[in-house]
Short mmCIF file of C-alpha atoms and ligand atoms in Angstrom, two decimals:
data_model
loop_
_atom_site.label_atom_id
_atom_site.label_comp_id
_atom_site.label_asym_id
_atom_site.label_seq_id
_atom_site.Cartn_x
_atom_site.Cartn_y
_atom_site.Cartn_z
CA MET A 1 -65.50 89.40 61.49
CA ASN A 2 -66.44 86.14 63.20
CA ASP A 3 -70.13 86.77 63.71
CA LYS A 4 -72.49 84.41 61.89
CA SER A 5 -74.99 87.23 61.24
CA GLN A 6 -72.61 88.34 58.46
CA PHE A 7 -73.94 85.38 56.44
CA ILE A 8 -77.61 86.42 56.55
CA PRO A 9 -78.62 88.24 53.34
CA THR A 10 -80.03 91.68 54.13
CA ILE A 11 -80.75 93.17 50.70
CA GLU A 12 -83.42 92.52 48.09
CA GLY A 13 -82.19 90.01 45.50
CA ASN A 14 -82.89 89.19 41.86
CA GLU A 15 -85.66 86.71 41.05
CA ILE A 16 -84.11 83.71 39.32
CA SER A 17 -86.74 81.31 38.02
CA SER A 18 -84.57 78.39 37.00
CA PHE A 19 -80.86 77.70 37.36
CA GLN A 20 -78.64 74.68 36.86
CA THR A 21 -75.04 74.36 37.98
CA THR A 22 -72.36 71.72 38.61
CA TRP A 23 -69.47 71.84 41.09
CA SER A 24 -66.76 69.42 42.08
CA ALA A 25 -65.25 69.47 45.58
CA PRO A 26 -62.30 67.48 46.90
CA SER A 27 -61.98 65.35 49.98
CA ASN A 28 -59.41 66.41 52.56
CA ILE A 29 -57.17 64.65 55.07
CA ALA A 30 -56.75 66.15 58.52
CA LEU A 31 -53.20 66.47 59.87
CA VAL A 32 -54.42 67.87 63.20
CA LYS A 33 -57.75 66.18 63.79
CA TYR A 34 -61.18 67.62 64.58
CA TRP A 35 -62.63 65.26 67.18
CA GLY A 36 -65.33 66.56 69.48
CA LYS A 37 -67.80 69.37 68.82
CA LYS A 38 -70.28 71.73 70.44
CA GLU A 39 -73.77 72.73 69.27
CA LEU A 40 -74.21 73.37 65.57
CA GLN A 41 -70.91 72.13 64.32
CA ILE A 42 -68.58 74.27 66.42
CA PRO A 43 -65.35 72.30 66.81
CA SER A 44 -63.90 71.69 70.28
CA ASN A 45 -60.42 72.24 68.89
CA PRO A 46 -58.92 73.77 65.75
CA SER A 47 -57.74 71.47 62.93
CA ILE A 48 -55.43 71.58 59.90
CA SER A 49 -55.78 69.61 56.67
CA PHE A 50 -54.33 68.93 53.27
CA THR A 51 -56.91 69.35 50.53
CA LEU A 52 -56.84 66.39 48.13
CA SER A 53 -56.91 66.48 44.36
CA GLN A 54 -58.39 63.29 42.85
CA CYS A 55 -60.87 62.08 45.49
CA ARG A 56 -63.84 64.32 44.70
CA THR A 57 -67.62 64.63 44.69
CA THR A 58 -69.28 66.25 41.67
CA THR A 59 -72.77 67.59 42.25
CA SER A 60 -75.25 69.11 39.80
CA VAL A 61 -78.30 70.93 41.06
CA ARG A 62 -81.27 72.21 39.11
CA PHE A 63 -83.06 74.91 41.08
CA GLU A 64 -86.69 75.46 39.94
CA ARG A 65 -88.59 78.31 41.51
CA HIS A 66 -92.00 77.23 42.87
CA LYS A 67 -95.01 78.69 41.09
CA ASP A 68 -96.89 78.92 44.39
CA ASN A 69 -95.50 80.14 47.66
CA LEU A 70 -94.83 76.80 49.41
CA ASP A 71 -92.57 78.27 52.09
CA HIS A 72 -90.52 75.11 52.45
CA VAL A 73 -87.63 73.58 50.56
CA SER A 74 -88.28 70.46 48.59
CA PHE A 75 -85.64 68.34 46.92
CA LYS A 76 -84.92 65.05 45.22
CA ILE A 77 -81.49 63.41 45.29
CA GLN A 78 -79.84 60.96 42.95
CA TYR A 79 -76.49 59.22 43.41
CA GLU A 80 -74.84 57.99 40.20
CA GLY A 81 -78.10 58.50 38.37
CA LYS A 82 -80.21 56.43 40.78
CA SER A 83 -82.61 57.67 43.42
CA ALA A 84 -80.75 57.84 46.76
CA THR A 85 -83.34 58.14 49.51
CA ASN A 86 -80.69 57.04 52.06
CA PHE A 87 -78.95 60.43 51.59
CA GLU A 88 -82.18 62.38 52.22
CA PRO A 89 -82.01 62.71 56.03
CA LYS A 90 -78.47 64.16 55.93
CA VAL A 91 -79.37 66.60 53.15
CA LYS A 92 -82.60 67.58 54.95
CA THR A 93 -80.67 68.33 58.16
CA PHE A 94 -78.15 70.33 56.13
CA ILE A 95 -80.84 72.39 54.40
CA ASP A 96 -82.72 73.03 57.66
CA ARG A 97 -79.49 74.26 59.27
CA ILE A 98 -78.53 76.57 56.41
CA LEU A 99 -82.01 78.08 55.81
CA PRO A 100 -81.47 81.09 58.12
CA TYR A 101 -78.45 81.97 55.92
CA ALA A 102 -79.96 80.96 52.57
CA PRO A 103 -83.67 81.83 53.04
CA TYR A 104 -84.15 82.10 49.25
CA LEU A 105 -83.98 78.27 49.10
CA LYS A 106 -87.57 78.18 50.37
CA ASP A 107 -88.65 79.41 46.95
CA TYR A 108 -87.06 76.46 45.13
CA TYR A 109 -87.35 72.81 44.28
CA LEU A 110 -83.87 71.23 44.08
CA GLU A 111 -82.98 68.31 41.83
CA ILE A 112 -79.63 67.07 43.13
CA ASP A 113 -77.45 64.66 41.19
CA THR A 114 -74.18 63.55 42.73
CA VAL A 115 -71.23 61.24 41.94
CA ASN A 116 -67.94 60.42 43.65
CA SER A 117 -64.67 59.88 41.82
CA PHE A 118 -63.74 57.21 44.36
CA PRO A 119 -65.80 54.05 44.92
CA HIS A 120 -68.76 54.64 47.25
CA SER A 121 -67.81 51.55 49.21
CA SER A 122 -64.14 52.36 49.75
CA GLY A 123 -64.37 53.34 53.39
CA ILE A 124 -63.34 56.88 52.38
CA ALA A 125 -65.52 59.47 54.07
CA SER A 126 -67.43 61.32 51.39
CA SER A 127 -69.33 63.74 53.61
CA ALA A 128 -66.65 66.46 53.38
CA SER A 129 -66.52 66.54 49.58
CA ALA A 130 -70.28 65.97 49.26
CA MET A 131 -71.29 68.82 51.55
CA ALA A 132 -68.70 71.19 50.06
CA ALA A 133 -69.91 70.46 46.51
CA LEU A 134 -73.57 70.95 47.48
CA ALA A 135 -72.76 74.19 49.32
CA ALA A 136 -70.91 75.41 46.21
CA THR A 137 -73.97 74.90 44.00
CA ILE A 138 -76.10 76.85 46.49
CA MET A 139 -73.55 79.66 46.63
CA ASP A 140 -73.58 79.80 42.83
CA LEU A 141 -77.35 80.39 42.97
CA GLU A 142 -76.80 82.99 45.71
CA GLN A 143 -74.31 84.80 43.47
CA ARG A 144 -77.03 85.03 40.78
CA ILE A 145 -79.54 86.37 43.30
CA TYR A 146 -77.07 88.83 44.87
CA PRO A 147 -74.53 89.73 42.15
CA SER A 148 -72.72 92.13 44.48
CA LEU A 149 -71.40 89.20 46.54
CA THR A 150 -67.57 89.32 46.39
CA ALA A 151 -65.50 86.25 45.49
CA GLU A 152 -63.90 86.33 48.94
CA ASN A 153 -67.24 86.36 50.76
CA LEU A 154 -68.58 83.66 48.48
CA ILE A 155 -65.74 81.28 49.40
CA LYS A 156 -66.02 82.10 53.09
CA LYS A 157 -69.78 81.53 53.13
CA CYS A 158 -69.40 78.34 51.11
CA SER A 159 -67.15 76.92 53.83
CA PHE A 160 -69.54 78.22 56.49
CA LEU A 161 -72.50 76.42 54.86
CA ALA A 162 -70.51 73.24 54.19
CA ARG A 163 -69.51 73.10 57.86
CA LEU A 164 -73.18 72.95 58.83
CA GLY A 165 -73.48 69.76 56.74
CA SER A 166 -70.31 68.11 58.03
CA GLY A 167 -67.58 69.76 60.09
CA SER A 168 -64.65 68.57 57.99
CA ALA A 169 -66.43 69.89 54.84
CA ALA A 170 -65.48 73.41 55.97
CA ARG A 171 -61.94 72.40 54.91
CA SER A 172 -62.90 71.13 51.41
CA VAL A 173 -63.49 74.47 49.69
CA GLU A 174 -59.92 75.70 49.16
CA GLY A 175 -56.40 74.28 49.18
CA PRO A 176 -53.68 73.18 49.54
CA ILE A 177 -53.70 73.68 53.33
CA VAL A 178 -56.75 74.76 55.32
CA LEU A 179 -57.17 75.78 58.95
CA TRP A 180 -60.55 75.50 60.65
CA GLY A 181 -61.26 76.55 64.23
CA LYS A 182 -60.27 79.60 66.21
CA HIS A 183 -56.65 79.67 67.36
CA ALA A 184 -54.89 82.64 68.94
CA ALA A 185 -51.84 82.06 66.68
CA ILE A 186 -53.89 82.91 63.56
CA PRO A 187 -55.98 86.06 64.04
CA TYR A 188 -58.14 85.42 60.95
CA SER A 189 -59.00 81.82 61.96
CA SER A 190 -62.60 81.00 62.85
CA ASP A 191 -64.80 78.27 64.29
CA LEU A 192 -67.36 79.15 61.62
CA PHE A 193 -65.40 78.51 58.42
CA GLY A 194 -62.09 77.22 57.10
CA VAL A 195 -59.34 79.54 55.89
CA ARG A 196 -56.57 78.92 53.40
CA TRP A 197 -53.03 79.05 54.80
CA THR A 198 -50.28 79.77 52.30
CA LYS A 199 -47.09 79.95 54.34
CA ALA A 200 -46.04 76.30 54.04
CA ALA A 201 -42.68 75.48 52.46
CA ASP A 202 -42.98 74.41 48.82
CA VAL A 203 -42.17 70.77 49.57
CA PHE A 204 -45.50 70.37 51.38
CA LYS A 205 -47.42 71.79 48.43
CA THR A 206 -46.44 68.76 46.34
CA TYR A 207 -47.15 66.11 48.97
CA GLN A 208 -48.63 62.84 47.74
CA ASP A 209 -51.40 61.01 49.60
CA THR A 210 -51.72 57.34 48.75
CA ILE A 211 -54.75 55.84 50.45
CA LEU A 212 -54.47 52.18 51.37
CA LEU A 213 -57.95 50.66 51.40
CA VAL A 214 -57.61 48.24 54.29
CA ASP A 215 -61.33 47.87 54.84
CA LYS A 216 -63.80 49.10 52.23
CA ARG A 217 -66.90 48.49 54.30
CA GLN A 218 -68.78 51.32 55.94
CA LYS A 219 -67.23 51.77 59.37
CA GLY A 220 -68.97 50.37 62.44
CA VAL A 221 -69.21 53.66 64.37
CA SER A 222 -69.88 56.91 62.49
CA SER A 223 -67.85 60.07 63.11
CA THR A 224 -70.99 61.81 64.33
CA VAL A 225 -71.31 59.20 67.11
CA GLY A 226 -67.55 59.40 67.79
CA HIS A 227 -67.74 63.19 68.25
CA LYS A 228 -70.56 62.73 70.79
CA LEU A 229 -68.46 60.28 72.79
CA MET A 230 -66.02 63.11 73.46
CA HIS A 231 -68.63 64.61 75.80
CA ASN A 232 -67.69 63.36 79.29
CA HIS A 233 -64.65 61.56 77.87
CA PRO A 234 -62.07 61.29 80.68
CA PHE A 235 -59.29 62.64 78.44
CA ALA A 236 -61.31 65.19 76.44
CA GLU A 237 -59.84 68.37 77.90
CA LYS A 238 -56.28 67.04 77.60
CA ARG A 239 -56.96 66.01 74.02
CA PHE A 240 -58.33 69.45 73.05
CA ALA A 241 -55.29 71.09 74.67
CA GLN A 242 -52.97 68.68 72.83
CA ALA A 243 -54.63 69.44 69.48
CA LYS A 244 -54.25 73.20 70.07
CA ALA A 245 -50.56 72.74 70.86
CA HIS A 246 -50.11 70.46 67.84
CA TYR A 247 -51.80 73.04 65.62
CA GLN A 248 -49.29 75.70 66.56
CA ALA A 249 -46.33 73.30 66.32
CA LEU A 250 -47.45 72.02 62.91
CA LEU A 251 -47.61 75.52 61.44
CA THR A 252 -43.94 76.00 62.36
CA ILE A 253 -43.04 72.58 60.94
CA LEU A 254 -44.86 73.33 57.67
CA GLU A 255 -43.30 76.77 57.37
CA LYS A 256 -39.78 75.41 57.93
CA GLY A 257 -40.23 72.46 55.57
CA ASP A 258 -39.36 70.12 58.46
CA MET A 259 -40.38 66.70 57.10
CA ASP A 260 -39.10 64.73 60.12
CA GLY A 261 -41.03 66.96 62.50
CA PHE A 262 -44.05 66.48 60.23
CA SER A 263 -43.89 62.66 60.51
CA ASP A 264 -43.50 62.76 64.26
CA LEU A 265 -46.41 65.12 64.87
CA VAL A 266 -48.86 63.86 62.23
CA GLU A 267 -48.47 60.23 63.33
CA ARG A 268 -48.99 61.11 66.99
CA GLU A 269 -52.13 63.03 66.01
CA ALA A 270 -53.54 60.01 64.17
CA LEU A 271 -52.81 57.70 67.08
CA SER A 272 -54.27 60.19 69.58
CA LEU A 273 -57.49 60.24 67.57
CA HIS A 274 -57.72 56.46 67.76
CA ALA A 275 -56.70 56.51 71.44
CA MET A 276 -59.84 58.58 72.09
CA MET A 277 -61.92 55.81 70.51
CA LEU A 278 -60.11 53.12 72.50
CA THR A 279 -60.84 54.95 75.76
CA SER A 280 -64.35 56.30 75.21
CA SER A 281 -67.40 54.78 76.87
CA PRO A 282 -68.43 52.57 75.18
CA SER A 283 -64.98 51.97 73.72
CA TYR A 284 -64.46 50.84 70.14
CA ILE A 285 -61.68 49.98 67.71
CA LEU A 286 -61.71 51.09 64.07
CA MET A 287 -58.18 49.99 63.23
CA HIS A 288 -57.80 46.59 61.61
CA PRO A 289 -54.83 44.24 62.26
CA ASN A 290 -53.58 45.24 58.79
CA THR A 291 -53.69 48.92 59.80
CA ILE A 292 -51.14 48.14 62.52
CA GLN A 293 -49.04 46.01 60.15
CA ILE A 294 -48.83 48.92 57.72
CA ILE A 295 -47.87 51.36 60.49
CA GLN A 296 -45.04 49.06 61.60
CA GLU A 297 -43.77 48.54 58.05
CA VAL A 298 -43.89 52.27 57.28
CA ARG A 299 -41.83 53.05 60.37
CA ARG A 300 -39.32 50.28 59.56
CA PHE A 301 -38.97 51.50 55.95
CA ARG A 302 -38.49 55.10 57.08
CA ASN A 303 -35.81 54.10 59.59
CA THR A 304 -33.83 52.06 57.08
CA THR A 305 -34.14 54.34 54.03
CA GLY A 306 -34.38 57.81 55.57
CA LEU A 307 -37.21 58.56 53.13
CA HIS A 308 -40.01 60.82 54.34
CA ILE A 309 -43.11 58.69 54.43
CA THR A 310 -45.72 59.47 57.08
CA PHE A 311 -48.95 57.70 57.91
CA THR A 312 -52.18 59.20 59.11
CA LEU A 313 -55.60 57.73 59.80
CA ASP A 314 -59.14 58.91 59.41
CA ALA A 315 -61.88 57.61 61.66
CA GLY A 316 -61.54 54.19 60.00
CA ALA A 317 -59.14 51.36 59.16
CA ASN A 318 -57.69 52.85 55.96
CA VAL A 319 -54.23 54.39 56.01
CA HIS A 320 -53.20 57.62 54.26
CA LEU A 321 -49.51 57.70 53.33
CA LEU A 322 -48.08 61.19 52.90
CA TYR A 323 -44.73 61.87 51.20
CA PRO A 324 -42.99 64.47 49.05
CA ALA A 325 -43.24 64.22 45.25
CA HIS A 326 -39.46 64.01 44.81
CA GLU A 327 -39.37 60.74 46.80
CA ALA A 328 -42.45 59.27 45.12
CA ASP A 329 -40.64 56.80 42.81
CA LYS A 330 -39.04 54.80 45.62
CA ILE A 331 -41.99 55.10 47.98
CA ASP A 332 -44.53 54.07 45.32
CA GLN A 333 -42.39 50.99 44.67
CA PHE A 334 -42.38 50.14 48.38
CA ILE A 335 -46.17 50.54 48.54
CA ALA A 336 -46.73 48.28 45.54
CA SER A 337 -44.29 45.59 46.69
CA ASP A 338 -44.71 45.57 50.48
CA LEU A 339 -47.98 47.23 51.48
CA ARG A 340 -50.44 46.39 48.77
CA LYS A 341 -51.03 42.95 50.28
CA TYR A 342 -52.61 44.55 53.38
CA CYS A 343 -55.32 46.23 51.29
CA GLN A 344 -58.72 44.71 50.65
CA ASP A 345 -58.67 43.37 47.07
CA ASN A 346 -55.12 44.88 46.84
CA GLU A 347 -56.73 48.26 46.28
CA PHE A 348 -55.27 51.67 46.93
CA ILE A 349 -55.75 55.17 45.52
CA TYR A 350 -53.02 57.59 44.46
CA ASP A 351 -53.85 61.16 45.36
CA ARG A 352 -51.98 64.36 46.15
CA VAL A 353 -52.45 67.78 47.62
CA GLY A 354 -54.88 69.90 45.59
CA THR A 355 -56.53 73.28 45.32
CA GLY A 356 -60.23 73.04 46.19
CA LEU A 357 -63.56 73.64 44.46
CA LYS A 358 -63.98 73.60 40.69
CA LYS A 359 -66.94 74.68 38.62
CA VAL A 360 -67.64 71.99 36.04
C1 DP6 B 401 -61.64 61.87 62.13
O1 DP6 B 401 -66.53 66.02 59.74
O2 DP6 B 401 -67.05 63.57 59.42
O3 DP6 B 401 -62.07 62.75 59.97
O4 DP6 B 401 -69.12 67.04 61.61
O5 DP6 B 401 -70.18 64.93 62.39
O6 DP6 B 401 -69.91 65.35 59.93
P1 DP6 B 401 -69.37 65.57 61.33
O7 DP6 B 401 -67.97 64.81 61.40
P2 DP6 B 401 -66.81 64.71 60.35
O8 DP6 B 401 -65.59 64.31 61.31
C2 DP6 B 401 -64.31 64.16 60.82
C3 DP6 B 401 -63.45 63.48 61.80
C4 DP6 B 401 -62.07 63.10 61.33
C5 DP6 B 401 -61.05 64.18 61.61
C6 DP6 B 401 -61.05 65.38 60.70
O9 DP6 B 401 -61.40 65.26 59.51
O10 DP6 B 401 -60.61 66.44 61.19
#
């Protein structure tokens, strides 16, 4: 069922006066990129991602039921124990968007406390893990209010809510591989929520993701602005068609365990994403000269060693290096000796494919 009305509670729930819960959600890295969206976080093309393991947001929320009927949600947010008013607008937009599906929130005051496992200023997008963790705390409250909610529906709705905060957050609820966006090849896929896909060959379930921090500053153009620039983009329709074709091709590659096919497709996806930025109006460049240096060195190393290292890029200058666990020794050595110098303050993060939300 792909109708969003399925997420609107229809029965009378329990009255919970006070509830505190903590959830941790991972970041994810898109292999086929979501770039361009329609109203209310509906993607213009379907995407596929690896869920990460170590890069996470942990969020605690204390829900206090109002004594009086205020009929609006109120909240306070802290980041690493300090008041974080800069996060308020994004959280307010999120709550406003999810209220039709979580109307019980109007009865509560929320005290939100959040931390990231990775440095805040690392240039790693935290909106996916942040929105997924916050959605998980809300779904935990919902489970208390409506105990008949099944585990399957809870996960699905969690992804649905997270998507309304940040599109890519729909893919941060489960792992190791998540599909988001309707595609004819997968009948159970949806534009409304991410779904777990389990048919990949084992080798891809142990993939490593080492993130080279080329530029730790906040990027110059946000993803939200980038998505908007896909409206009236001269190559938009071609790009959406390419992503749909890549989606289908990547599923076959993953199922077959075809690591060479994986490198070829995933790298073209990353470069297509950045090509959209280079050719939008206004145009902009998020890659850094060191991003290009790394790409060249990775390709040279792969050609000479035959090892299966693949790069991909987010909407930023940092580079994600993906490779199988059984080749990690040699590839980690190459990263430390040849690539580290391209990172700001020589910093990089070791991560790997992971499984999704965790209750803390
Ligand atoms: C390049 O999910 O950050 O990382 O929905 O506006 O919050 P909003 O955008 P966001 O966009 C992610 C873009 C991307 C590709 C991807 O993760 O698929």
